[in-house]
Amino acid sequence: MSWLKRLFGLDRPKNAPSFSTQPQPQAQAGATTQQIPPERLGLNGEYDQSGLAKRVALAFDQDPTLDDIDTLYVAQTGSTVVLKGRVPDQQILNKMVSIARGVHGATSVETNQVTIG
């Protein structure tokens, strides 16, 4: 099961861009004239309170080596990505932190709620 499906009950958007690299999607035309903060930018350019966490989950979905990890959860506090749960080893956690840091809008990644083993 994909990260997006498991964590948020969502299917991957059609033609979803890679959220671990720039440039990022723009807000939908006519949606609003105000700038959406990067951490609130949704999967389709809309305002989304959990936009950053969803984009990190999508970035994890785009890495096939992370498919089997179903004991870790992604949340956000503002522009901080919060990882919670368990991962098999430090190398996997390092990779996940690196991916999460690369998502537009992420200013830091918190891992103090992750156990290894």
CSV table of C-alpha atoms in Angstrom, one decimal:
chain,number,residue,atom,x,y,z
A,1,MET,CA,0.0,0.0,0.0
A,2,SER,CA,1.3,3.4,-0.8
A,3,TRP,CA,2.3,6.0,1.8
A,4,LEU,CA,-0.4,8.4,0.6
A,5,LYS,CA,-3.1,5.7,0.8
A,6,ARG,CA,-2.0,4.3,4.2
A,7,LEU,CA,-1.6,7.7,5.9
A,8,PHE,CA,-4.1,9.9,4.3
A,9,GLY,CA,-6.5,7.5,2.4
A,10,LEU,CA,-5.5,9.2,-0.9
A,11,ASP,CA,-4.5,7.8,-4.3
A,12,ARG,CA,-1.6,9.3,-6.0
A,13,PRO,CA,-2.7,12.3,-8.2
A,14,LYS,CA,-2.5,11.7,-11.9
A,15,ASN,CA,0.7,13.3,-13.4
A,16,ALA,CA,1.9,14.0,-9.9
A,17,PRO,CA,5.2,16.0,-9.9
A,18,SER,CA,8.2,14.9,-7.9
A,19,PHE,CA,8.0,16.9,-4.7
A,20,SER,CA,11.6,16.2,-3.7
A,21,THR,CA,12.9,18.6,-6.3
A,22,GLN,CA,12.1,22.1,-7.6
A,23,PRO,CA,10.1,23.7,-9.2
A,24,GLN,CA,6.9,23.2,-7.2
A,25,PRO,CA,3.3,23.4,-8.4
A,26,GLN,CA,1.6,26.7,-8.5
A,27,ALA,CA,-1.7,27.5,-6.9
A,28,GLN,CA,-4.6,26.7,-9.1
A,29,ALA,CA,-5.7,29.5,-11.4
A,30,GLY,CA,-8.5,31.5,-9.8
A,31,ALA,CA,-8.2,29.6,-6.5
A,32,THR,CA,-7.0,32.7,-4.7
A,33,THR,CA,-4.8,35.7,-5.2
A,34,GLN,CA,-3.0,35.2,-2.0
A,35,GLN,CA,0.3,33.2,-1.8
A,36,ILE,CA,-0.1,29.8,-0.2
A,37,PRO,CA,2.7,29.1,2.4
A,38,PRO,CA,4.9,26.3,1.1
A,39,GLU,CA,4.1,24.0,4.0
A,40,ARG,CA,0.4,24.3,3.2
A,41,LEU,CA,0.6,23.7,-0.5
A,42,GLY,CA,-1.4,20.6,-1.4
A,43,LEU,CA,-0.8,17.9,-3.9
A,44,ASN,CA,-2.6,19.7,-6.7
A,45,GLY,CA,-1.5,23.3,-5.8
A,46,GLU,CA,-4.4,23.9,-3.4
A,47,TYR,CA,-4.3,25.1,0.2
A,48,ASP,CA,-4.0,22.0,2.5
A,49,GLN,CA,-3.4,22.1,6.2
A,50,SER,CA,-1.4,18.9,5.9
A,51,GLY,CA,0.1,19.7,2.5
A,52,LEU,CA,3.7,19.2,3.5
A,53,ALA,CA,3.1,15.9,5.2
A,54,LYS,CA,1.2,14.7,2.1
A,55,ARG,CA,3.9,15.8,-0.3
A,56,VAL,CA,6.5,14.0,1.9
A,57,ALA,CA,4.4,10.9,1.8
A,58,LEU,CA,4.2,11.2,-2.0
A,59,ALA,CA,8.0,11.6,-2.2
A,60,PHE,CA,8.4,8.4,-0.1
A,61,ASP,CA,6.1,6.7,-2.6
A,62,GLN,CA,8.4,7.7,-5.4
A,63,ASP,CA,11.3,5.7,-3.8
A,64,PRO,CA,10.8,2.0,-4.3
A,65,THR,CA,13.2,1.1,-1.5
A,66,LEU,CA,10.7,2.6,1.0
A,67,ASP,CA,7.7,0.5,-0.1
A,68,ASP,CA,7.8,-2.1,2.7
A,69,ILE,CA,8.0,0.3,5.7
A,70,ASP,CA,4.5,0.4,7.2
A,71,THR,CA,5.5,1.2,10.8
A,72,LEU,CA,6.4,4.9,10.2
A,73,TYR,CA,4.0,7.8,10.1
A,74,VAL,CA,4.5,11.3,8.6
A,75,ALA,CA,3.0,14.4,10.2
A,76,GLN,CA,3.9,18.1,10.3
A,77,THR,CA,4.1,20.9,12.7
A,78,GLY,CA,4.2,24.1,10.6
A,79,SER,CA,7.1,23.6,8.3
A,80,THR,CA,8.7,20.8,10.4
A,81,VAL,CA,8.2,17.3,9.1
A,82,VAL,CA,7.6,14.9,12.0
A,83,LEU,CA,8.4,11.2,11.6
A,84,LYS,CA,6.9,8.8,14.1
A,85,GLY,CA,7.2,5.1,14.6
A,86,ARG,CA,9.8,2.4,13.8
A,87,VAL,CA,12.2,1.9,10.9
A,88,PRO,CA,14.4,-1.2,10.3
A,89,ASP,CA,17.8,0.6,10.4
A,90,GLN,CA,19.6,3.9,10.6
A,91,GLN,CA,20.4,3.9,6.9
A,92,ILE,CA,16.7,3.9,6.0
A,93,LEU,CA,16.0,6.6,8.5
A,94,ASN,CA,18.8,8.7,7.1
A,95,LYS,CA,17.4,8.3,3.6
A,96,MET,CA,13.9,9.2,4.7
A,97,VAL,CA,15.2,12.3,6.5
A,98,SER,CA,17.1,13.3,3.3
A,99,ILE,CA,14.0,12.9,1.1
A,100,ALA,CA,11.8,14.8,3.6
A,101,ARG,CA,14.3,17.7,3.8
A,102,GLY,CA,14.3,17.9,0.0
A,103,VAL,CA,10.5,18.6,-0.2
A,104,HIS,CA,9.7,22.2,-0.8
A,105,GLY,CA,8.5,23.9,2.4
A,106,ALA,CA,10.3,21.6,4.8
A,107,THR,CA,12.6,23.6,7.1
A,108,SER,CA,13.5,20.7,9.4
A,109,VAL,CA,12.8,17.0,10.1
A,110,GLU,CA,12.1,15.8,13.6
A,111,THR,CA,13.0,12.1,14.3
A,112,ASN,CA,12.9,11.9,18.1
A,113,GLN,CA,9.7,9.8,18.0
A,114,VAL,CA,11.4,7.2,15.7
A,115,THR,CA,12.8,3.9,17.0
A,116,ILE,CA,15.2,1.8,15.1
A,117,GLY,CA,15.0,-2.0,15.0
